[in-house]
Amino acid sequence: AQSVAQPEDQVNVAEGNPLTVKCTYSVSGNPYLFWYVQYPNRGLQFLLKYITGDNLVKGSYGFEAEFNKSQTSFHLKKPSALVSDSALYFCAVRDNSGYSTLTFGKGTMLLVSP
Amino acid sequence: DGGITQSPKYLFRKEGQNVTLSCEQNLNHDAMYWYRQDPGQGLRLIYYSQIVNDFQKGDIAEGYSVSREKKESFPLTVTSAQKNPTAFYLCASSITGTGRNQPQHFGDGTRLSIL
């Protein structure tokens, strides 16, 4: 069975500082990894994905994520946080065989203070 | 613009009542999904469909039913057997087959509450 862990319920960071939202995963075979963002009372918006290749993936709104196979991690990062980045962030994993179902983490609330 | 439309945005259910949540997509995606979101629990898969007239149970299918008569539509019925239906329900769609590494696209959700 595949699983995702987001160890922090909430991350607080000051505007202009770098941010990291952590994600570790467990999956048989090679993983497909995704990050999504959710604003209040809205659906999830896709940020970025790792499928294969370069371990550093760049996505929307200046976000990037680093895939680390040995640590089974896929942490989301941004060099300089904005107040508008405050939202709920979800990491998700899918294995590369069978049906296209995603397993989501429980989410991490990011709060960026002015 | 292509996207996923969920309706209604807010829905109230009385005891013993079945209610149906609508999900329509114009992205020409083969696969569609229903998730339930509860605070602090992330998203849990209720049902999914890879193709018209076929669907599979997800992790928490009990008390729910679906149909997939058209590619564009994947309605979810919350039956009276679902004893704790209060939640935020999200519909999603994606390409299947070789597009397995493509992201899912989400609607803006329906919030269901008990009267």
XYZ file of N, CA and C in Angstrom:
687
model
N 0.851 -1.191 0.000
C 0.000 0.000 0.000
C 0.890 1.247 0.000
N 0.422 2.264 -0.680
C 1.186 3.503 -0.739
C 0.700 4.471 0.330
N 1.596 5.353 0.782
C 1.221 6.313 1.824
C 2.058 7.571 1.699
N 1.541 8.636 2.287
C 2.222 9.920 2.305
C 2.149 10.470 3.717
N 3.256 11.038 4.194
C 3.283 11.674 5.502
C 3.703 13.131 5.359
N 2.906 14.001 5.924
C 3.270 15.407 6.040
C 3.375 15.670 7.537
N 4.585 15.704 8.068
C 4.770 15.672 9.521
C 4.349 16.935 10.253
N 4.194 18.025 9.532
C 3.831 19.303 10.172
C 2.403 19.677 9.817
N 1.584 19.908 10.859
C 0.221 20.381 10.599
C 0.250 21.822 10.118
N 1.227 22.595 10.614
C 1.292 24.009 10.276
C 2.752 24.449 10.193
N 3.028 25.315 9.231
C 4.348 25.923 9.087
C 4.157 27.431 9.092
N 4.922 28.112 9.924
C 4.855 29.568 10.005
C 6.168 30.148 9.496
N 6.058 31.171 8.651
C 7.254 31.797 8.098
C 6.961 33.269 7.857
N 7.971 34.102 7.979
C 7.804 35.529 7.720
C 7.961 35.805 6.226
N 7.223 36.789 5.760
C 7.308 37.155 4.348
C 8.747 37.496 3.979
N 9.181 36.990 2.828
C 10.547 37.237 2.365
C 11.535 36.148 2.765
N 11.162 35.338 3.759
C 12.030 34.226 4.166
C 11.772 32.995 3.328
N 12.737 32.091 3.243
C 12.500 30.837 2.513
C 11.545 29.938 3.299
N 10.799 29.118 2.562
C 9.874 28.192 3.207
C 10.126 26.771 2.724
N 9.852 25.825 3.612
C 9.906 24.405 3.269
C 8.692 23.721 3.882
N 7.987 22.936 3.087
C 6.898 22.096 3.560
C 7.305 20.652 3.268
N 7.330 19.845 4.325
C 7.917 18.512 4.216
C 6.921 17.444 3.789
N 7.448 16.450 3.058
C 6.636 15.317 2.600
C 7.538 14.098 2.475
N 7.124 12.995 3.048
C 7.782 11.709 2.809
C 6.736 10.731 2.312
N 7.188 9.722 1.581
C 6.240 8.823 0.935
C 6.709 7.377 1.050
N 5.772 6.483 0.808
C 6.075 5.061 0.720
C 5.265 4.494 -0.439
N 5.951 3.836 -1.367
C 5.266 3.274 -2.525
C 6.102 2.138 -3.082
N 5.461 1.134 -3.618
C 6.209 0.065 -4.282
C 6.501 0.517 -5.705
N 7.684 0.277 -6.147
C 8.064 0.727 -7.478
C 8.450 2.189 -7.475
N 8.484 2.765 -8.659
C 8.858 4.169 -8.787
C 7.660 5.073 -8.542
N 7.876 6.174 -7.837
C 6.741 7.047 -7.496
C 6.508 8.139 -8.533
N 5.252 8.504 -8.640
C 4.878 9.773 -9.246
C 4.434 10.658 -8.080
N 5.030 11.825 -7.941
C 4.781 12.694 -6.785
C 4.223 14.038 -7.220
N 3.295 14.559 -6.438
C 2.600 15.793 -6.785
C 2.473 16.676 -5.557
N 2.466 17.984 -5.798
C 2.078 18.961 -4.790
C 0.889 19.762 -5.313
N -0.081 19.952 -4.403
C -1.258 20.759 -4.688
C -1.414 21.819 -3.595
N -2.104 22.913 -3.944
C -2.425 23.957 -2.978
C -3.940 24.162 -2.959
N -4.457 24.439 -1.762
C -5.897 24.674 -1.622
C -6.130 25.960 -0.837
N -6.896 26.854 -1.425
C -7.334 28.064 -0.742
C -8.718 27.804 -0.141
N -9.121 28.588 0.864
C -10.376 28.307 1.584
C -11.582 28.143 0.668
N -12.326 27.068 0.906
C -13.564 26.770 0.170
C -13.349 26.649 -1.337
N -12.186 26.217 -1.728
C -11.878 26.008 -3.139
C -11.359 24.588 -3.344
N -11.267 24.171 -4.588
C -10.659 22.891 -4.909
C -9.141 22.986 -4.868
N -8.497 21.855 -5.171
C -7.045 21.811 -5.167
C -6.501 22.297 -6.506
N -5.402 23.038 -6.426
C -4.726 23.493 -7.641
C -3.372 22.802 -7.726
N -3.054 22.295 -8.892
C -1.784 21.612 -9.125
C -0.628 22.604 -9.101
N 0.448 22.266 -8.382
C 1.646 23.107 -8.327
C 2.797 22.543 -9.145
N 3.122 21.266 -8.895
C 4.240 20.656 -9.603
C 4.207 19.154 -9.416
N 5.024 18.456 -10.216
C 5.087 16.998 -10.146
C 6.500 16.518 -10.408
N 6.790 15.343 -9.852
C 8.014 14.619 -10.185
C 7.606 13.289 -10.799
N 8.156 13.033 -11.989
C 7.902 11.755 -12.649
C 9.209 10.985 -12.801
N 10.196 11.627 -13.378
C 11.508 11.042 -13.559
C 12.463 12.165 -13.931
N 13.775 11.873 -13.886
C 14.727 12.866 -14.344
C 15.290 13.714 -13.227
N 15.429 14.995 -13.483
C 16.064 15.934 -12.559
C 15.357 15.917 -11.204
N 16.147 15.825 -10.139
C 15.556 15.729 -8.797
C 14.952 17.043 -8.326
N 15.329 18.153 -8.916
C 14.760 19.448 -8.556
C 13.708 19.812 -9.596
N 12.488 19.936 -9.124
C 11.367 20.209 -10.018
C 10.871 21.625 -9.765
N 10.673 22.375 -10.817
C 10.133 23.730 -10.680
C 8.672 23.745 -11.099
N 7.878 24.550 -10.373
C 6.454 24.578 -10.648
C 5.897 25.988 -10.697
N 4.611 26.066 -10.407
C 3.898 27.337 -10.498
C 4.222 28.247 -9.312
N 4.056 29.557 -9.526
C 4.140 30.589 -8.482
C 5.488 30.602 -7.760
N 6.561 30.150 -8.423
C 7.896 30.189 -7.836
C 8.223 29.025 -6.918
N 7.327 28.068 -6.811
C 7.580 26.897 -5.971
C 8.467 25.885 -6.695
N 9.202 25.145 -5.904
C 10.004 24.038 -6.409
C 9.994 22.925 -5.374
N 10.391 21.735 -5.793
C 10.433 20.606 -4.871
C 11.633 19.747 -5.213
N 12.204 19.150 -4.168
C 13.388 18.314 -4.345
C 13.056 16.868 -4.032
N 13.244 16.013 -5.014
C 13.016 14.579 -4.850
C 14.290 13.937 -4.317
N 14.164 13.173 -3.232
C 15.301 12.471 -2.649
C 14.910 11.015 -2.490
N 15.430 10.180 -3.372
C 15.009 8.774 -3.376
C 15.476 8.035 -2.124
N 16.682 8.304 -1.664
C 17.211 7.575 -0.511
C 16.445 7.914 0.770
N 15.971 9.139 0.865
C 15.191 9.554 2.025
C 13.693 9.472 1.775
N 13.297 9.015 0.628
C 11.881 8.944 0.203
C 11.148 10.230 0.576
N 11.727 11.355 0.151
C 11.128 12.643 0.479
C 10.908 13.462 -0.787
N 9.993 14.412 -0.652
C 9.665 15.307 -1.761
C 9.219 16.625 -1.140
N 10.163 17.370 -0.595
C 9.857 18.595 0.142
C 9.594 19.762 -0.812
N 8.584 20.542 -0.477
C 8.219 21.731 -1.258
C 8.979 22.939 -0.717
N 9.500 23.765 -1.627
C 10.316 24.896 -1.201
C 9.978 26.140 -2.027
N 10.297 27.279 -1.422
C 10.209 28.539 -2.143
C 11.243 29.478 -1.529
N 12.036 30.140 -2.336
C 13.138 30.957 -1.799
C 12.669 32.163 -0.978
N 11.507 32.747 -1.366
C 11.049 33.952 -0.694
C 9.517 33.897 -0.589
N 9.015 33.736 0.624
C 7.570 33.543 0.826
C 6.801 34.857 0.686
N 5.569 34.727 0.202
C 4.643 35.845 0.104
C 3.449 35.595 1.025
N 2.839 36.678 1.511
C 1.645 36.511 2.346
C 0.570 35.739 1.580
N 0.495 35.960 0.284
C -0.508 35.283 -0.549
C -0.237 33.790 -0.715
N 0.922 33.302 -0.273
C 1.200 31.859 -0.295
C 0.493 31.127 0.840
N -0.062 31.855 1.782
C -0.766 31.248 2.919
C -1.938 30.411 2.392
N -1.895 29.121 2.684
C -2.896 28.185 2.158
C -2.602 26.805 2.729
N -3.407 25.836 2.319
C -3.229 24.438 2.721
C -2.542 23.693 1.581
N -1.473 22.989 1.894
C -0.674 22.316 0.878
C -0.740 20.805 1.070
N -0.964 20.112 -0.041
C -1.072 18.659 -0.021
C -0.008 18.034 -0.914
N 0.643 17.019 -0.366
C 1.535 16.164 -1.134
C 0.763 14.905 -1.501
N 1.022 14.348 -2.683
C 0.303 13.149 -3.110
C 1.251 12.243 -3.880
N 0.997 10.945 -3.805
C 1.835 9.959 -4.490
C 0.961 8.963 -5.238
N 1.483 8.487 -6.342
C 0.827 7.449 -7.128
C 1.922 6.501 -7.579
N 1.663 5.200 -7.578
C 2.684 4.313 -8.118
C 2.594 4.314 -9.636
N 3.571 3.749 -10.287
C 3.638 3.850 -11.747
C 3.072 2.618 -12.443
N 2.189 1.917 -11.727
C 1.563 0.765 -12.354
C 0.093 0.746 -11.971
N -0.705 0.112 -12.747
C -2.105 -0.058 -12.369
C -2.939 1.181 -12.551
N -3.903 1.379 -11.695
C -4.862 2.457 -11.833
C -4.281 3.784 -11.384
N -4.867 4.857 -11.916
C -4.380 6.203 -11.616
C -5.065 6.772 -10.389
N -4.844 6.194 -9.246
C -5.398 6.764 -8.012
C -4.275 7.381 -7.208
N -4.552 8.522 -6.646
C -3.595 9.242 -5.822
C -3.854 8.982 -4.347
N -2.777 8.943 -3.576
C -2.894 8.941 -2.117
C -2.369 10.280 -1.623
N -3.193 10.973 -0.844
C -2.854 12.295 -0.357
C -2.371 12.258 1.086
N -1.475 13.195 1.412
C -1.149 13.441 2.808
C -2.274 14.206 3.475
N -2.143 14.435 4.769
C -3.200 15.103 5.529
C -3.191 16.609 5.348
N -2.153 17.130 4.711
C -2.092 18.555 4.444
C -1.292 19.312 5.486
N -0.659 20.398 5.045
C 0.096 21.297 5.917
C -0.387 22.718 5.666
N -0.801 23.383 6.725
C -1.231 24.769 6.605
C -0.009 25.663 6.657
N 0.186 26.467 5.633
C 1.286 27.415 5.582
C 0.755 28.801 5.913
N 1.330 29.423 6.921
C 0.940 30.787 7.293
C 2.151 31.699 7.133
N 2.022 32.683 6.259
C 3.099 33.632 6.008
C 2.696 34.961 6.620
N 3.498 35.428 7.548
C 3.178 36.684 8.249
C 3.875 37.864 7.577
N 3.195 39.039 7.582
C 3.775 40.223 6.920
C 5.044 40.706 7.621
N -13.511 28.280 -21.226
C -12.378 27.598 -20.609
C -12.801 26.207 -20.142
N -11.875 25.239 -20.283
C -12.171 23.901 -19.802
C -12.040 23.824 -18.306
N -12.855 22.951 -17.704
C -12.765 22.797 -16.266
C -13.784 21.824 -15.731
N -13.877 21.810 -14.411
C -14.814 20.935 -13.708
C -15.787 21.793 -12.921
N -17.066 21.496 -13.069
C -18.106 22.244 -12.371
C -18.812 21.345 -11.387
N -18.806 21.749 -10.141
C -19.534 21.023 -9.102
C -20.714 21.880 -8.644
N -21.851 21.218 -8.452
C -23.018 21.931 -7.931
C -23.852 21.001 -7.064
N -24.569 21.570 -6.068
C -24.476 22.962 -5.648
C -23.210 23.207 -4.835
N -22.951 24.436 -4.491
C -21.782 24.741 -3.667
C -22.041 24.369 -2.206
N -23.288 24.563 -1.754
C -23.698 24.191 -0.397
C -24.955 23.333 -0.499
N -25.033 22.314 0.366
C -26.163 21.389 0.327
C -26.469 20.947 1.747
N -27.751 20.843 2.041
C -28.188 20.416 3.365
C -29.017 19.150 3.218
N -28.757 18.208 4.118
C -29.469 16.938 4.055
C -30.268 16.730 5.333
N -31.483 16.251 5.174
C -32.297 15.890 6.319
C -32.060 14.425 6.653
N -32.427 14.036 7.848
C -32.293 12.640 8.265
C -33.070 11.733 7.319
N -32.456 10.622 6.911
C -33.128 9.656 6.070
C -33.230 10.038 4.607
N -32.594 11.118 4.227
C -32.710 11.608 2.860
C -31.471 11.256 2.052
N -31.668 10.922 0.792
C -30.553 10.797 -0.140
C -30.363 12.141 -0.840
N -29.123 12.497 -1.083
C -28.854 13.717 -1.841
C -27.817 13.404 -2.913
N -27.902 14.125 -4.028
C -26.986 13.892 -5.151
C -26.177 15.135 -5.439
N -24.856 14.946 -5.542
C -23.927 16.010 -5.871
C -23.552 15.876 -7.346
N -23.567 16.993 -8.024
C -23.291 16.974 -9.459
C -21.824 17.301 -9.738
N -21.256 16.636 -10.753
C -19.919 16.926 -11.220
C -19.893 16.783 -12.747
N -19.522 17.858 -13.422
C -19.459 17.870 -14.875
C -18.099 18.400 -15.311
N -17.486 17.746 -16.321
C -16.202 18.229 -16.830
C -16.239 18.330 -18.353
N -15.544 19.331 -18.865
C -15.435 19.514 -20.323
C -13.984 19.479 -20.762
N -13.196 18.694 -20.038
C -11.771 18.533 -20.343
C -11.500 17.320 -21.225
N -12.544 16.584 -21.553
C -12.417 15.356 -22.336
C -11.553 14.305 -21.626
N -11.591 14.323 -20.288
C -10.846 13.341 -19.516
C -11.645 12.050 -19.384
N -10.922 10.925 -19.432
C -11.590 9.640 -19.278
C -11.916 9.327 -17.822
N -11.001 9.676 -16.916
C -11.136 9.274 -15.517
C -11.742 10.395 -14.676
N -12.592 9.990 -13.742
C -13.178 10.938 -12.790
C -13.166 10.331 -11.399
N -13.136 11.206 -10.395
C -12.938 10.775 -9.007
C -13.822 11.599 -8.067
N -14.197 10.968 -6.955
C -14.841 11.686 -5.861
C -14.020 11.490 -4.595
N -13.748 12.628 -3.926
C -13.023 12.615 -2.663
C -13.873 13.270 -1.585
N -13.597 12.843 -0.365
C -14.202 13.490 0.800
C -13.071 14.135 1.590
N -13.271 15.387 2.014
C -12.270 16.092 2.785
C -12.847 16.464 4.136
N -12.195 16.004 5.178
C -12.531 16.367 6.555
C -11.329 17.083 7.161
N -11.551 18.015 8.063
C -10.427 18.761 8.661
C -9.389 17.824 9.258
N -8.133 18.043 8.896
C -7.036 17.272 9.462
C -6.897 15.848 8.927
N -7.731 15.479 7.943
C -7.661 14.097 7.435
C -7.269 14.031 5.971
N -7.001 15.134 5.363
C -6.634 15.095 3.958
C -7.811 14.710 3.080
N -7.524 14.156 1.919
C -8.550 13.719 0.980
C -8.617 12.202 0.980
N -9.831 11.688 1.048
C -10.023 10.240 0.992
C -10.901 9.905 -0.204
N -10.487 8.874 -0.937
C -11.141 8.513 -2.189
C -12.420 7.728 -1.920
N -13.524 8.188 -2.511
C -14.815 7.516 -2.331
C -15.057 6.540 -3.484
N -15.095 7.032 -4.693
C -15.283 6.230 -5.892
C -14.452 6.838 -7.012
N -14.118 6.007 -8.008
C -13.498 6.523 -9.210
C -13.964 5.732 -10.417
N -13.824 6.371 -11.569
C -14.276 5.765 -12.820
C -13.227 6.026 -13.887
N -12.788 4.948 -14.538
C -11.774 5.089 -15.591
C -12.408 5.239 -16.973
N -13.679 4.835 -17.073
C -14.323 4.838 -18.376
C -15.829 4.845 -18.168
N -16.558 5.270 -19.175
C -18.018 5.309 -19.085
C -18.572 3.929 -18.752
N -19.594 3.914 -17.904
C -20.296 2.694 -17.493
C -19.439 1.748 -16.665
N -18.384 2.270 -16.060
C -17.549 1.463 -15.178
C -17.019 2.339 -14.056
N -17.041 1.801 -12.823
C -16.505 2.553 -11.695
C -16.076 1.570 -10.612
N -15.185 2.030 -9.743
C -14.650 1.190 -8.677
C -14.767 1.920 -7.339
N -14.891 1.129 -6.292
C -14.926 1.692 -4.945
C -13.535 2.175 -4.545
N -13.530 3.283 -3.813
C -12.302 3.762 -3.213
C -12.193 3.272 -1.779
N -11.546 4.067 -0.956
C -11.277 3.654 0.420
C -12.482 3.768 1.349
N -13.438 4.650 1.006
C -14.556 4.906 1.931
C -15.882 4.936 1.175
N -16.171 3.890 0.407
C -17.350 3.885 -0.467
C -18.667 3.629 0.267
N -18.627 3.088 1.465
C -19.863 2.718 2.167
C -20.756 3.931 2.403
N -22.039 3.803 2.002
C -22.988 4.887 2.180
C -23.045 5.849 1.002
N -22.290 5.564 -0.040
C -22.255 6.386 -1.247
C -22.552 5.532 -2.476
N -23.063 6.174 -3.532
C -23.210 5.493 -4.815
C -22.918 6.485 -5.930
N -22.521 5.947 -7.099
C -22.199 6.783 -8.254
C -22.760 6.153 -9.517
N -22.744 6.934 -10.586
C -23.048 6.423 -11.919
C -22.138 7.140 -12.901
N -21.903 6.493 -14.052
C -21.086 7.134 -15.084
C -21.700 6.779 -16.448
N -22.783 7.444 -16.749
C -23.500 7.185 -17.997
C -22.956 8.001 -19.151
N -22.291 9.103 -18.837
C -21.679 9.953 -19.857
C -20.249 10.272 -19.448
N -19.415 10.506 -20.418
C -18.011 10.805 -20.139
C -17.879 12.072 -19.311
N -18.785 13.024 -19.551
C -18.654 14.333 -18.927
C -19.180 14.392 -17.493
N -19.934 13.390 -17.065
C -20.683 13.511 -15.824
C -20.426 12.349 -14.882
N -20.300 12.655 -13.574
C -20.020 11.614 -12.576
C -20.707 12.019 -11.273
N -22.033 11.883 -11.204
C -22.749 12.309 -9.993
C -22.526 11.353 -8.824
N -22.512 11.932 -7.636
C -22.336 11.174 -6.387
C -23.600 11.297 -5.551
N -24.158 10.163 -5.132
C -25.304 10.170 -4.233
C -24.845 9.792 -2.829
N -25.181 10.635 -1.884
C -24.912 10.357 -0.480
C -26.206 9.781 0.084
N -26.190 8.517 0.433
C -27.419 7.849 0.854
C -27.646 8.010 2.359
N -28.820 7.613 2.783
C -29.152 7.697 4.208
C -28.305 6.731 5.040
N -27.647 5.778 4.365
C -26.778 4.834 5.075
C -25.470 5.477 5.524
N -25.149 6.633 4.969
C -23.944 7.356 5.364
C -24.297 8.172 6.597
N -23.845 7.714 7.751
C -24.281 8.296 9.028
C -23.563 9.581 9.396
N -22.447 9.841 8.764
C -21.698 11.061 9.068
C -21.326 11.772 7.772
N -22.307 12.319 7.069
C -22.035 12.853 5.742
C -21.477 14.268 5.710
N -21.453 14.939 6.842
C -20.992 16.328 6.855
C -19.526 16.391 6.468
N -19.222 17.033 5.347
C -17.856 17.098 4.834
C -17.844 17.997 3.607
N -16.647 18.210 3.099
C -16.424 18.936 1.847
C -16.111 17.885 0.791
N -16.905 17.867 -0.286
C -16.760 16.837 -1.313
C -16.138 17.436 -2.562
N -15.086 16.779 -3.036
C -14.347 17.262 -4.204
C -14.398 16.251 -5.329
N -14.659 16.741 -6.518
C -14.647 15.928 -7.720
C -13.385 16.273 -8.512
N -12.802 15.295 -9.171
C -11.597 15.523 -9.960
C -11.658 14.697 -11.230
N -10.822 15.046 -12.187
C -10.723 14.262 -13.417
C -9.276 14.224 -13.873
N -8.962 13.246 -14.711
C -7.604 13.139 -15.241
C -7.610 12.309 -16.509
N -6.493 12.410 -17.242
C -6.237 11.527 -18.363
C -5.847 10.165 -17.796
N -6.170 9.099 -18.482
C -5.748 7.765 -18.029
C -4.776 7.168 -19.028
N -4.474 5.906 -18.839
C -3.576 5.206 -19.739
C -2.173 5.754 -19.650
N -1.593 6.123 -20.773
C -0.227 6.628 -20.762
C -0.138 7.981 -20.076
N -1.272 8.596 -19.812
C -1.266 9.868 -19.112
C -1.318 9.713 -17.614
N -0.884 8.551 -17.109
C -0.974 8.287 -15.668
C -0.160 9.261 -14.862
N 0.840 9.887 -15.492
C 1.672 10.814 -14.738
C 1.158 12.246 -14.828
N -0.024 12.435 -15.373
C -0.611 13.753 -15.466
C -1.427 14.056 -14.213
N -1.472 15.335 -13.812
C -2.173 15.667 -12.572
C -3.683 15.568 -12.719
N -4.333 15.424 -11.591
C -5.782 15.503 -11.554
C -6.201 16.976 -11.478
N -7.333 17.267 -12.085
C -7.909 18.605 -12.047
C -9.137 18.554 -11.145
N -9.284 19.560 -10.295
C -10.329 19.546 -9.285
C -11.384 20.605 -9.527
N -12.625 20.270 -9.136
C -13.671 21.266 -9.043
C -13.546 22.031 -7.731
N -14.466 22.977 -7.505
C -14.409 23.823 -6.316
C -15.214 23.296 -5.141
N -15.727 22.086 -5.275
C -16.285 21.410 -4.123
C -17.733 21.713 -3.811
N -18.337 20.785 -3.060
C -19.678 20.951 -2.482
C -19.563 20.702 -0.990
N -20.071 21.621 -0.210
C -20.059 21.453 1.250
C -21.419 20.938 1.687
N -21.424 19.744 2.249
C -22.660 19.082 2.672
C -22.786 19.147 4.189
N -23.953 19.552 4.640
C -24.222 19.637 6.080
C -25.538 18.951 6.393
N -25.671 18.558 7.647
C -26.899 17.899 8.116
C -27.790 18.913 8.799
N -29.089 18.881 8.427
C -30.037 19.765 9.097
C -30.463 19.182 10.432
